[in-house]
Short mmCIF file of C-alpha atoms in Angstrom, two decimals:
data_model
loop_
_atom_site.label_atom_id
_atom_site.label_comp_id
_atom_site.label_asym_id
_atom_site.label_seq_id
_atom_site.Cartn_x
_atom_site.Cartn_y
_atom_site.Cartn_z
CA MET V 726 21.25 -42.74 14.60
CA ALA V 727 21.74 -39.12 13.67
CA ALA V 728 18.58 -37.12 12.97
CA ILE V 729 20.02 -35.63 9.81
CA GLU V 730 22.63 -37.17 7.61
CA ILE V 731 24.22 -35.42 4.68
CA LYS V 732 25.96 -37.82 2.31
CA ASN V 733 28.22 -36.49 -0.42
CA LEU V 734 25.79 -33.71 -1.32
CA TRP V 735 26.32 -31.64 -4.49
CA LYS V 736 24.36 -28.78 -5.93
CA GLU V 737 25.03 -27.54 -9.43
CA TYR V 738 23.22 -25.18 -11.77
CA GLY V 739 24.49 -26.06 -15.23
CA ASP V 740 28.26 -25.79 -14.97
CA GLN V 741 28.11 -23.56 -11.89
CA VAL V 742 28.92 -25.60 -8.80
CA VAL V 743 27.35 -24.15 -5.68
CA LEU V 744 28.03 -26.88 -3.13
CA GLU V 745 30.31 -29.87 -3.41
CA ARG V 746 30.99 -33.00 -1.34
CA LEU V 747 29.02 -32.00 1.71
CA ASN V 748 29.17 -34.64 4.46
CA ALA V 749 27.81 -34.24 7.96
CA LYS V 750 25.69 -35.73 10.68
CA VAL V 751 23.50 -33.67 12.94
CA GLU V 752 21.97 -35.07 16.11
CA GLU V 753 18.54 -34.28 17.44
CA GLY V 754 18.61 -31.08 19.48
CA GLU V 755 21.70 -29.56 17.92
CA PHE V 756 21.78 -25.87 17.06
CA VAL V 757 23.85 -25.38 13.91
CA THR V 758 24.76 -21.86 12.86
CA ILE V 759 25.88 -21.41 9.28
CA VAL V 760 28.08 -18.52 8.21
CA GLY V 761 29.88 -17.75 4.98
CA ALA V 762 30.24 -15.21 2.21
CA SER V 763 27.24 -14.40 -0.02
CA GLY V 764 27.17 -16.82 -2.92
CA CYS V 765 28.62 -19.70 -0.94
CA GLY V 766 25.44 -21.72 -0.97
CA LYS V 767 24.16 -21.15 2.57
CA THR V 768 20.68 -20.34 1.35
CA THR V 769 20.83 -23.09 -1.27
CA PHE V 770 21.59 -25.56 1.50
CA LEU V 771 18.69 -24.27 3.57
CA LYS V 772 16.39 -24.57 0.56
CA MET V 773 17.43 -28.18 0.14
CA MET V 774 16.64 -28.78 3.81
CA LEU V 775 13.30 -27.08 3.23
CA GLY V 776 12.55 -29.08 0.09
CA THR V 777 12.21 -26.21 -2.39
CA GLU V 778 15.53 -27.19 -4.05
CA GLN V 779 16.72 -30.71 -4.76
CA ALA V 780 20.30 -31.96 -4.55
CA SER V 781 22.08 -32.59 -7.85
CA ARG V 782 24.00 -35.52 -6.35
CA GLY V 783 24.18 -37.23 -2.99
CA GLN V 784 21.60 -37.60 -0.28
CA LEU V 785 19.97 -35.59 2.46
CA LEU V 786 18.43 -37.93 5.02
CA LEU V 787 16.02 -37.20 7.84
CA ASP V 788 15.83 -40.17 10.24
CA GLY V 789 17.43 -42.34 7.55
CA GLU V 790 14.83 -41.45 4.89
CA PRO V 791 15.37 -38.97 2.03
CA ILE V 792 13.93 -35.64 3.13
CA ALA V 793 10.59 -34.72 1.49
CA ALA V 794 11.04 -32.87 -1.81
CA GLU V 795 8.51 -30.18 -0.87
CA PRO V 796 7.96 -28.14 2.29
CA ASP V 797 5.90 -29.86 4.96
CA GLU V 798 5.24 -29.68 8.67
CA THR V 799 8.40 -31.54 9.72
CA ARG V 800 10.39 -28.39 8.97
CA GLY V 801 9.45 -24.95 10.21
CA ILE V 802 11.01 -21.83 8.78
CA VAL V 803 11.45 -18.17 9.61
CA PHE V 804 12.65 -15.96 6.78
CA GLN V 805 14.19 -12.54 7.05
CA ARG V 806 10.93 -11.04 5.78
CA TYR V 807 7.40 -12.05 4.72
CA SER V 808 7.16 -14.90 7.20
CA VAL V 809 3.85 -13.88 8.70
CA LEU V 810 0.61 -13.43 6.80
CA PRO V 811 -0.24 -9.73 6.51
CA HIS V 812 -4.02 -10.29 6.35
CA LEU V 813 -4.28 -12.02 9.72
CA SER V 814 -3.96 -10.52 13.19
CA ALA V 815 -1.13 -11.76 15.40
CA LEU V 816 -3.43 -14.15 17.20
CA ARG V 817 -4.90 -15.53 13.98
CA ASN V 818 -1.42 -15.98 12.54
CA VAL V 819 -0.49 -18.20 15.47
CA MET V 820 -3.82 -20.04 15.40
CA LEU V 821 -3.36 -20.81 11.70
CA ALA V 822 -1.45 -24.09 12.06
CA GLY V 823 -4.15 -25.50 14.35
CA GLU V 824 -6.96 -24.27 12.13
CA LEU V 825 -5.42 -25.88 9.07
CA SER V 826 -5.22 -29.26 10.76
CA ALA V 827 -8.72 -28.92 12.27
CA ASN V 828 -10.56 -28.94 8.95
CA ARG V 829 -9.10 -30.16 5.67
CA TRP V 830 -11.50 -28.21 3.50
CA LEU V 831 -12.14 -24.95 5.29
CA GLY V 832 -8.88 -24.62 7.19
CA LEU V 833 -10.90 -23.23 10.09
CA ALA V 834 -11.85 -24.43 13.54
CA PHE V 835 -15.13 -23.92 15.35
CA GLY V 836 -16.58 -24.08 18.84
CA ALA V 837 -14.56 -25.71 21.61
CA ARG V 838 -11.71 -26.57 19.25
CA ARG V 839 -11.42 -22.95 18.24
CA ARG V 840 -11.42 -21.76 21.84
CA ALA V 841 -8.70 -24.27 22.69
CA LEU V 842 -6.60 -23.07 19.74
CA ARG V 843 -7.07 -19.49 20.80
CA ASP V 844 -5.93 -20.16 24.33
CA GLU V 845 -2.93 -22.08 23.11
CA ALA V 846 -2.01 -19.31 20.67
CA ARG V 847 -2.39 -16.71 23.40
CA GLU V 848 -0.01 -18.65 25.63
CA MET V 849 2.50 -18.99 22.80
CA LEU V 850 2.35 -15.27 22.05
CA GLU V 851 2.86 -14.56 25.73
CA SER V 852 6.01 -16.68 25.76
CA VAL V 853 7.52 -14.58 22.95
CA GLY V 854 6.46 -11.37 24.69
CA LEU V 855 3.63 -10.35 22.40
CA SER V 856 0.69 -10.53 24.80
CA GLN V 857 0.01 -6.82 24.20
CA ALA V 858 -0.32 -7.25 20.44
CA LEU V 859 -2.83 -10.09 20.02
CA ASP V 860 -5.23 -8.23 17.74
CA LYS V 861 -2.71 -6.19 15.82
CA TYR V 862 -1.97 -6.81 12.16
CA PRO V 863 1.67 -7.47 11.23
CA HIS V 864 2.05 -4.06 9.59
CA GLU V 865 1.30 -2.47 12.95
CA LEU V 866 4.20 -4.36 14.57
CA SER V 867 7.89 -3.42 14.56
CA GLY V 868 10.44 -5.60 12.74
CA GLY V 869 11.48 -7.35 15.94
CA MET V 870 7.90 -8.02 16.95
CA GLN V 871 7.14 -9.43 13.50
CA GLN V 872 10.02 -11.89 13.87
CA ARG V 873 8.80 -12.88 17.34
CA LEU V 874 5.40 -13.48 15.82
CA ALA V 875 6.97 -15.56 13.04
CA LEU V 876 8.75 -17.68 15.66
CA ALA V 877 5.54 -18.18 17.61
CA GLN V 878 3.64 -19.09 14.46
CA THR V 879 6.27 -21.65 13.47
CA LEU V 880 6.93 -23.20 16.85
CA ILE V 881 3.30 -23.79 17.78
CA LYS V 882 3.34 -26.44 15.03
CA ARG V 883 6.21 -28.18 16.87
CA PRO V 884 8.39 -28.91 13.83
CA ARG V 885 11.24 -31.45 14.10
CA ILE V 886 13.62 -29.01 12.46
CA LEU V 887 13.63 -25.24 12.66
CA LEU V 888 15.25 -23.39 9.76
CA LEU V 889 16.17 -19.75 10.25
CA ASP V 890 17.26 -17.76 7.19
CA GLU V 891 18.98 -14.67 8.57
CA PRO V 892 15.98 -14.06 10.79
CA PHE V 893 17.54 -11.09 12.59
CA GLY V 894 19.40 -9.59 9.65
CA ALA V 895 17.08 -6.60 9.42
CA LEU V 896 16.91 -5.85 13.16
CA ASP V 897 18.68 -3.31 15.35
CA PRO V 898 21.57 -4.64 17.48
CA GLY V 899 19.73 -4.25 20.79
CA ILE V 900 16.63 -6.04 19.54
CA ARG V 901 18.91 -8.71 18.07
CA ARG V 902 20.30 -9.57 21.49
CA ASP V 903 16.77 -9.97 22.87
CA MET V 904 15.93 -12.22 19.96
CA HIS V 905 19.00 -14.39 20.59
CA LYS V 906 17.88 -14.95 24.15
CA LEU V 907 14.40 -15.80 22.98
CA VAL V 908 15.59 -18.28 20.35
CA LEU V 909 17.96 -20.05 22.77
CA ASP V 910 15.16 -20.21 25.29
CA LEU V 911 12.65 -21.72 22.85
CA TRP V 912 15.25 -24.12 21.46
CA GLN V 913 15.95 -25.53 24.93
CA LYS V 914 12.28 -25.75 25.87
CA GLN V 915 11.15 -27.54 22.70
CA ASN V 916 14.29 -29.62 22.10
CA LEU V 917 14.45 -28.44 18.49
CA THR V 918 17.06 -29.13 15.90
CA VAL V 919 17.96 -25.73 14.52
CA PHE V 920 19.79 -24.58 11.41
CA MET V 921 20.38 -20.86 11.36
CA ILE V 922 22.02 -18.85 8.60
CA THR V 923 23.62 -15.60 9.61
CA HIS V 924 25.85 -12.98 8.08
CA ASP V 925 27.22 -12.08 11.44
CA LEU V 926 30.21 -14.24 12.43
CA ALA V 927 30.04 -13.18 16.05
CA GLU V 928 26.38 -14.21 16.17
CA GLY V 929 27.41 -17.62 14.89
CA PHE V 930 30.07 -17.92 17.56
CA TYR V 931 27.76 -16.97 20.36
CA LEU V 932 24.58 -18.85 19.48
CA GLY V 933 23.96 -22.55 19.36
CA THR V 934 26.12 -25.63 19.73
CA ARG V 935 27.87 -25.94 16.41
CA LEU V 936 29.24 -23.59 13.80
CA TRP V 937 29.56 -24.38 10.11
CA VAL V 938 31.53 -22.15 7.80
CA PHE V 939 30.60 -22.48 4.13
CA ASP V 940 33.56 -21.46 2.02
CA LYS V 941 35.25 -22.29 -1.25
CA GLU V 942 38.44 -24.25 -0.62
CA ARG V 943 39.43 -23.97 -4.23
CA LEU V 944 38.64 -20.71 -5.90
CA ASP V 945 39.29 -19.83 -9.52
CA PRO V 946 39.20 -16.01 -9.66
CA GLN V 947 38.44 -16.12 -13.41
CA ASP V 948 35.50 -18.49 -12.90
CA PRO V 949 34.19 -18.41 -9.33
CA GLY V 950 31.46 -20.93 -10.16
CA ARG V 951 33.98 -23.58 -11.23
CA TYR V 952 34.28 -25.05 -7.75
CA GLY V 953 31.61 -25.28 -5.09
CA ALA V 954 31.65 -24.34 -1.43
CA ARG V 955 32.17 -26.89 1.33
CA VAL V 956 31.94 -26.84 5.08
CA THR V 957 35.47 -25.63 5.82
CA TYR V 958 35.04 -25.38 9.57
CA ASP V 959 32.76 -27.52 11.72
CA LEU V 960 33.32 -26.33 15.26
CA PRO V 961 31.61 -26.93 18.56
CA VAL V 962 30.59 -23.53 19.84
CA GLY V 963 31.99 -22.32 23.14
CA ASN V 964 35.53 -23.75 23.08
CA SER V 965 36.98 -22.04 20.05
CA ASP V 966 39.56 -19.32 20.67
CA LYS V 967 39.84 -15.86 19.27
CA GLY V 968 42.45 -16.87 16.70
CA THR V 969 39.99 -19.24 15.05
CA LEU V 970 37.41 -16.48 14.71
CA GLN V 971 39.99 -14.26 13.12
CA SER V 972 41.23 -16.84 10.63
CA ILE V 973 37.64 -17.76 9.66
CA SER V 974 36.78 -14.11 9.31
CA HIS V 975 39.82 -13.62 7.12
CA SER V 976 39.10 -16.51 4.76
CA VAL V 977 35.39 -15.65 4.48
CA ASP V 978 36.24 -12.05 3.66
CA SER V 979 38.70 -12.98 0.94
CA THR V 980 36.14 -15.35 -0.66
CA ALA V 981 33.53 -12.60 -0.49
CA ARG V 982 35.87 -10.23 -2.31
CA ALA V 983 36.62 -12.79 -4.99
CA LEU V 984 32.91 -13.45 -5.55
CA ALA V 985 31.83 -9.82 -5.56
CA MET P 91 11.56 31.91 -0.34
CA LYS P 92 11.44 28.15 -0.82
CA LYS P 93 11.61 26.58 -4.24
CA LEU P 94 8.23 26.02 -5.84
CA ILE P 95 8.66 22.25 -5.70
CA ASN P 96 8.89 22.41 -1.89
CA ARG P 97 5.85 24.60 -1.29
CA GLU P 98 2.48 23.11 -0.46
CA PRO P 99 -0.96 24.70 -0.21
CA GLY P 100 -2.77 24.57 3.13
CA ARG P 101 -6.10 22.88 3.74
CA VAL P 102 -8.22 25.81 2.62
CA GLY P 103 -5.89 26.53 -0.24
CA LYS P 104 -6.24 22.98 -1.52
CA TRP P 105 -10.02 23.19 -1.59
CA ALA P 106 -9.99 26.61 -3.20
CA LEU P 107 -7.53 25.53 -5.88
CA GLY P 108 -9.53 22.36 -6.49
CA LEU P 109 -12.80 24.26 -6.91
CA LEU P 110 -11.34 27.03 -9.04
CA PRO P 111 -11.33 25.16 -12.39
CA PHE P 112 -14.97 24.13 -11.88
CA VAL P 113 -16.01 27.68 -11.18
CA LEU P 114 -14.04 28.97 -14.18
CA LEU P 115 -15.61 26.37 -16.46
CA ALA P 116 -19.10 27.27 -15.25
CA ILE P 117 -18.45 30.97 -15.84
CA CYS P 118 -17.09 30.30 -19.32
CA TYR P 119 -20.17 28.26 -20.12
CA LEU P 120 -22.59 30.90 -18.84
CA VAL P 121 -20.87 33.69 -20.78
CA ALA P 122 -20.77 31.68 -24.01
CA SER P 123 -24.35 30.49 -23.61
CA ASP P 124 -25.59 34.07 -23.00
CA ALA P 125 -23.77 35.32 -26.06
CA ARG P 126 -25.22 32.64 -28.32
CA LEU P 127 -28.76 33.00 -26.97
CA GLU P 128 -28.60 36.75 -27.50
CA ALA P 129 -27.78 36.20 -31.16
CA ASN P 130 -30.39 33.47 -31.56
CA PRO P 131 -32.95 32.78 -28.80
CA ASN P 132 -33.66 29.33 -30.31
CA ASP P 133 -30.08 28.18 -30.13
CA LYS P 134 -29.87 24.56 -28.94
CA LEU P 135 -26.14 24.11 -28.55
CA LEU P 136 -25.52 25.91 -25.26
CA PRO P 137 -28.86 26.08 -23.41
CA ALA P 138 -29.39 28.50 -20.53
CA MET P 139 -29.56 27.32 -16.92
CA SER P 140 -33.34 27.71 -16.95
CA SER P 141 -33.60 25.19 -19.82
CA PHE P 142 -31.58 22.69 -17.78
CA VAL P 143 -33.88 23.16 -14.81
CA ASP P 144 -36.91 22.61 -17.03
CA ALA P 145 -35.38 19.51 -18.62
CA ILE P 146 -34.34 18.02 -15.27
CA ASP P 147 -37.80 18.73 -13.89
CA ARG P 148 -39.39 17.09 -16.91
CA MET P 149 -37.17 14.00 -16.90
CA ALA P 150 -36.87 13.39 -13.18
CA PHE P 151 -39.92 14.78 -11.42
CA GLU P 152 -42.81 14.61 -13.90
CA PRO P 153 -44.34 11.42 -15.27
CA SER P 154 -43.76 11.06 -18.98
CA LYS P 155 -46.81 11.96 -21.06
CA ARG P 156 -46.38 8.92 -23.24
CA THR P 157 -45.66 6.17 -20.68
CA GLY P 158 -46.51 7.74 -17.32
CA GLU P 159 -43.08 6.84 -15.95
CA TYR P 160 -40.44 9.06 -14.38
CA GLN P 161 -37.88 8.68 -17.14
CA LEU P 162 -34.63 9.54 -15.39
CA TRP P 163 -35.31 6.99 -12.65
CA VAL P 164 -36.43 4.29 -15.07
CA ASP P 165 -33.29 4.88 -17.14
CA THR P 166 -31.07 4.92 -14.06
CA VAL P 167 -32.48 1.70 -12.64
CA ALA P 168 -32.23 -0.08 -15.99
CA SER P 169 -28.63 1.02 -16.56
CA LEU P 170 -27.45 0.32 -13.03
CA LYS P 171 -28.99 -3.15 -13.14
CA ARG P 172 -27.09 -4.01 -16.30
CA LEU P 173 -23.91 -2.48 -14.97
CA ALA P 174 -24.14 -4.26 -11.62
CA LEU P 175 -24.92 -7.60 -13.20
CA GLY P 176 -22.12 -7.28 -15.74
CA VAL P 177 -19.52 -6.15 -13.21
CA LEU P 178 -20.56 -8.73 -10.61
CA ILE P 179 -20.34 -11.62 -13.06
CA SER P 180 -17.03 -10.35 -14.44
CA ALA P 181 -15.57 -9.96 -10.95
CA SER P 182 -16.63 -13.48 -9.98
CA ILE P 183 -15.18 -15.02 -13.13
CA GLY P 184 -12.05 -12.91 -12.76
CA LEU P 185 -11.59 -13.99 -9.15
CA VAL P 186 -11.99 -17.70 -9.81
CA PHE P 187 -9.91 -17.86 -12.98
CA GLY P 188 -7.32 -15.37 -11.76
CA ILE P 189 -6.69 -17.31 -8.55
CA ALA P 190 -6.66 -20.62 -10.41
CA THR P 191 -4.18 -19.53 -13.07
CA GLY P 192 -2.15 -17.42 -10.67
CA THR P 193 -1.72 -20.21 -8.14
CA ILE P 194 -1.58 -23.53 -10.02
CA PRO P 195 1.20 -23.70 -12.65
CA TYR P 196 -0.61 -26.39 -14.64
CA LEU P 197 -3.75 -24.27 -14.97
CA ARG P 198 -1.66 -21.25 -15.85
CA ALA P 199 0.05 -23.18 -18.63
CA GLY P 200 -3.35 -24.32 -19.91
CA PHE P 201 -5.38 -21.12 -19.72
CA SER P 202 -3.01 -18.17 -19.86
CA PRO P 203 -2.48 -18.09 -23.65
CA LEU P 204 -6.24 -18.33 -24.24
CA ILE P 205 -7.00 -15.50 -21.82
CA THR P 206 -4.25 -13.33 -23.30
CA GLY P 207 -5.63 -13.97 -26.77
CA LEU P 208 -9.21 -13.21 -25.75
CA SER P 209 -8.19 -10.01 -24.00
CA LEU P 210 -6.79 -8.70 -27.28
CA VAL P 211 -10.12 -9.01 -29.11
CA PRO P 212 -11.69 -5.53 -29.22
CA PRO P 213 -15.05 -6.07 -27.50
CA MET P 214 -16.87 -3.51 -29.65
CA ALA P 215 -15.88 -5.50 -32.73
CA ILE P 216 -17.81 -8.52 -31.53
CA LEU P 217 -20.86 -6.53 -30.44
CA PRO P 218 -22.70 -7.55 -33.65
CA VAL P 219 -21.86 -11.17 -32.88
CA LEU P 220 -23.37 -10.74 -29.43
CA PHE P 221 -26.54 -9.22 -30.85
CA ILE P 222 -26.79 -12.12 -33.31
CA ILE P 223 -26.24 -14.78 -30.68
CA PHE P 224 -28.03 -13.29 -27.70
CA GLY P 225 -30.65 -11.22 -29.51
CA LEU P 226 -31.34 -7.59 -28.68
CA GLY P 227 -32.44 -8.32 -25.10
CA GLU P 228 -30.77 -7.61 -21.76
CA LEU P 229 -28.37 -10.51 -22.13
CA ALA P 230 -26.44 -9.04 -25.05
CA LYS P 231 -25.83 -5.76 -23.18
CA VAL P 232 -24.66 -7.51 -20.04
CA MET P 233 -22.53 -9.84 -22.14
CA LEU P 234 -20.77 -6.89 -23.77
CA ILE P 235 -19.74 -5.58 -20.34
CA ILE P 236 -18.62 -9.06 -19.31
CA ILE P 237 -16.62 -9.64 -22.46
CA GLY P 238 -15.17 -6.17 -22.22
CA ILE P 239 -13.83 -6.23 -18.68
CA THR P 240 -13.45 -9.88 -17.63
CA PRO P 241 -10.12 -10.54 -19.40
CA PHE P 242 -8.61 -7.51 -17.71
CA ILE P 243 -9.84 -8.61 -14.28
CA ILE P 244 -8.63 -12.18 -14.79
CA ARG P 245 -5.19 -11.03 -15.84
CA ASP P 246 -4.96 -8.57 -12.99
CA MET P 247 -6.03 -11.18 -10.46
CA GLN P 248 -3.57 -13.70 -11.89
CA GLN P 249 -0.78 -11.18 -11.52
CA ARG P 250 -1.77 -10.31 -7.95
CA ALA P 251 -1.94 -13.99 -7.01
CA GLU P 252 1.52 -14.53 -8.49
CA GLU P 253 2.82 -11.53 -6.55
CA ILE P 254 2.12 -13.15 -3.20
CA PRO P 255 5.62 -13.72 -1.76
CA ALA P 256 6.87 -17.28 -2.24
CA GLU P 257 7.88 -17.17 1.43
CA GLN P 258 4.24 -17.13 2.44
CA VAL P 259 3.30 -20.03 0.21
CA ILE P 260 6.19 -22.04 1.70
CA LYS P 261 5.17 -20.91 5.17
CA MET P 262 1.64 -22.24 4.66
CA GLN P 263 3.06 -25.62 3.63
CA THR P 264 5.29 -25.82 6.68
CA LEU P 265 2.19 -25.17 8.76
CA GLY P 266 0.59 -28.20 7.14
CA ALA P 267 -1.60 -26.59 4.46
CA ASN P 268 -2.65 -28.49 1.32
CA THR P 269 -3.11 -26.75 -2.02
CA TRP P 270 -6.78 -26.00 -1.46
CA GLN P 271 -6.10 -24.57 1.99
CA ILE P 272 -3.37 -22.36 0.56
CA VAL P 273 -5.90 -20.98 -1.92
CA LEU P 274 -8.60 -20.54 0.69
CA ARG P 275 -6.59 -19.14 3.58
CA LEU P 276 -3.76 -17.31 1.80
CA VAL P 277 -4.45 -16.41 -1.81
CA TRP P 278 -8.16 -15.65 -1.72
CA PRO P 279 -8.13 -13.28 1.27
CA GLN P 280 -5.06 -11.51 -0.06
CA VAL P 281 -6.41 -10.87 -3.56
CA MET P 282 -9.86 -9.66 -2.40
CA PRO P 283 -8.86 -6.03 -1.82
CA ARG P 284 -6.97 -6.17 -5.12
CA LEU P 285 -10.13 -7.39 -6.80
CA LEU P 286 -11.89 -4.30 -5.51
CA SER P 287 -9.23 -2.05 -7.06
CA ALA P 288 -9.41 -3.98 -10.32
CA VAL P 289 -13.19 -3.48 -10.35
CA ARG P 290 -12.76 0.22 -9.67
CA LEU P 291 -10.33 0.50 -12.55
CA SER P 292 -12.58 -1.41 -14.94
CA LEU P 293 -15.73 0.55 -14.08
CA GLY P 294 -14.81 3.21 -16.62
CA SER P 295 -14.74 0.65 -19.43
CA ALA P 296 -17.87 -1.00 -18.06
CA TRP P 297 -19.77 2.30 -18.43
CA LEU P 298 -18.38 2.70 -21.92
CA PHE P 299 -19.60 -0.71 -23.01
CA LEU P 300 -22.94 -0.22 -21.30
CA ILE P 301 -23.65 3.09 -23.01
CA ALA P 302 -22.49 1.75 -26.37
CA ALA P 303 -24.76 -1.28 -26.13
CA GLU P 304 -27.70 0.85 -24.98
CA ALA P 305 -27.16 3.31 -27.79
CA ILE P 306 -27.56 0.55 -30.33
CA ALA P 307 -30.34 -1.57 -28.93
CA ALA P 308 -32.44 -0.71 -25.88
CA THR P 309 -35.81 0.70 -24.92
CA GLU P 310 -34.64 2.43 -21.77
CA GLY P 311 -31.39 3.28 -20.04
CA LEU P 312 -29.15 6.29 -19.62
CA GLY P 313 -27.17 5.60 -22.78
CA TYR P 314 -30.32 4.94 -24.77
CA ARG P 315 -31.86 8.25 -23.66
CA ILE P 316 -28.81 10.32 -24.58
CA PHE P 317 -28.64 8.86 -28.04
CA LEU P 318 -32.42 9.14 -28.48
CA VAL P 319 -32.65 12.85 -27.70
CA ARG P 320 -29.52 13.55 -29.75
CA ARG P 321 -31.85 13.50 -32.76
CA TYR P 322 -33.54 16.66 -31.47
CA LEU P 323 -30.23 18.29 -30.48
CA ALA P 324 -31.64 18.29 -26.93
CA MET P 325 -28.50 19.49 -25.17
CA ASP P 326 -30.68 20.53 -22.23
CA THR P 327 -31.36 16.83 -21.56
CA ILE P 328 -28.06 15.33 -22.66
CA LEU P 329 -25.79 17.45 -20.47
CA PRO P 330 -27.70 16.78 -17.20
CA TYR P 331 -27.67 13.08 -18.10
CA VAL P 332 -23.92 13.16 -18.60
CA VAL P 333 -23.47 14.94 -15.27
CA TRP P 334 -25.75 12.38 -13.62
CA ILE P 335 -23.79 9.45 -15.10
CA THR P 336 -20.54 11.02 -13.94
CA PHE P 337 -22.00 11.48 -10.48
CA LEU P 338 -23.15 7.84 -10.34
CA ALA P 339 -19.70 6.69 -11.44
CA PHE P 340 -18.12 8.83 -8.75
CA ILE P 341 -20.44 7.51 -6.02
CA ILE P 342 -19.77 3.89 -6.99
CA ASP P 343 -16.03 4.43 -7.04
CA PHE P 344 -16.08 6.30 -3.73
CA THR P 345 -18.20 3.61 -2.06
CA LEU P 346 -15.90 0.81 -3.24
CA ALA P 347 -12.83 2.70 -2.04
CA ARG P 348 -14.38 3.32 1.38
CA TYR P 349 -15.58 -0.25 1.68
CA SER P 350 -12.10 -1.56 0.86
CA ARG P 351 -10.52 0.64 3.55
CA TRP P 352 -13.02 -0.49 6.12
CA ARG P 353 -13.00 -4.18 5.25
CA TYR P 354 -9.28 -4.65 4.53
CA PRO P 355 -7.38 -2.34 6.90
CA TRP P 356 -4.27 -4.55 6.69
CA PHE P 357 -4.08 -3.95 2.95
CA HIS P 358 -4.29 -0.20 3.10
CA GLY P 359 -2.21 0.06 6.25
CA ALA P 360 0.72 -1.82 4.76
CA GLN P 361 0.89 0.26 1.61
#
């Protein structure tokens, strides 16, 4: 059975259709990259996966059950910004998940439990290359380091699904490449199922196992919200040729212009 | 020559420019005071420096002939006690209610209109009500401070709690936090430094309400003393008291600002 099943999923706000007739199956361990023009419902889809938005019609199943309608620990997320807590040091940010499960009321751990959490967090931070920054606050870290910290914080909880909402959108190209390596590395090690939104088509082609393009098949220029976006391309990554990239790029660009 | 808008004074220049108005004011005062005293040696409006020294000596360093107490210190302790109690209680109420209404939509829906309504009541207008209900004792004076500044602190805290990025609230949930843990580990620590700034902002009003309450009903206190000696036009006592109150206000504000920087470096660093 597929880990995630999307059955005839629709999302509408009033008479504005954002997504229509979405159907897909995603197996455990797949790495799905989602690209598409702004306004094509990529983030809406991610929010439905996360549980902060509900589908208007259709079903979103995790292991055959409807996915929880609020965020919980089955799904981890890294946003473009604000993913880490500014009032905690790097180490405390990574220890947080363990502390929360250690004590329902205080959300803190003590004694041996605390020491174990600290060691675990230290190891995790080392694996994302932040062993020099354990006691620094997020504002003292660069953008790339903050995103590494966010990954460490999320992955120490071992979520079934990792959602990435343009996590590298604000980073320099060089740092971005490092982050790609890191994400691929962590994905393989933890056997995660990943959904990653990106603006960068090339990033989508290079990363992961599967590429989804969200685009509007039917587009009414007078009323862009009349029809919703669908998954217009669902490609395995690695064996698509240059022509495909170009034709996707072309159709995404023309949708973007129509929506702007 | 650069445009004026692009020119900045150096370190020494900044201090000199900052001190200049004080010095000018002092000179103006001395000249005016001299002129008035020359015309009428018994003038009470602008006393000479020597009168201030005498008055300060009398109020601060000599026991009062009537009660045997050092009046300035008795007044200071009484006022600061009321102020501290009032501000502390207000801050605690503001913190609890602000976090509750800022975090839980159901509580916000229930309490927000009430708090908004209460914050529009002019506190001075219900001072008589306070005196009737709580008598003329300490409680009424502290209550005036509380009623005066609590609504502001609650509303400020509510706003700060609402300003916490939704991403972080979601993040906490994906890390397994329940509602209480989100309050305890995310909202509370993040609004604490903001509570300190809200308290600093409301201290001005707190002093206002304190002095007003003391002026009407008290037997000691800085506000009481000023309004008492007003009857004798005792500018030589009033002005040093005003300076002293200003100094106390400055010290409190300065201490809170320093404490906030030391205790919450992440807050001040990120700004």
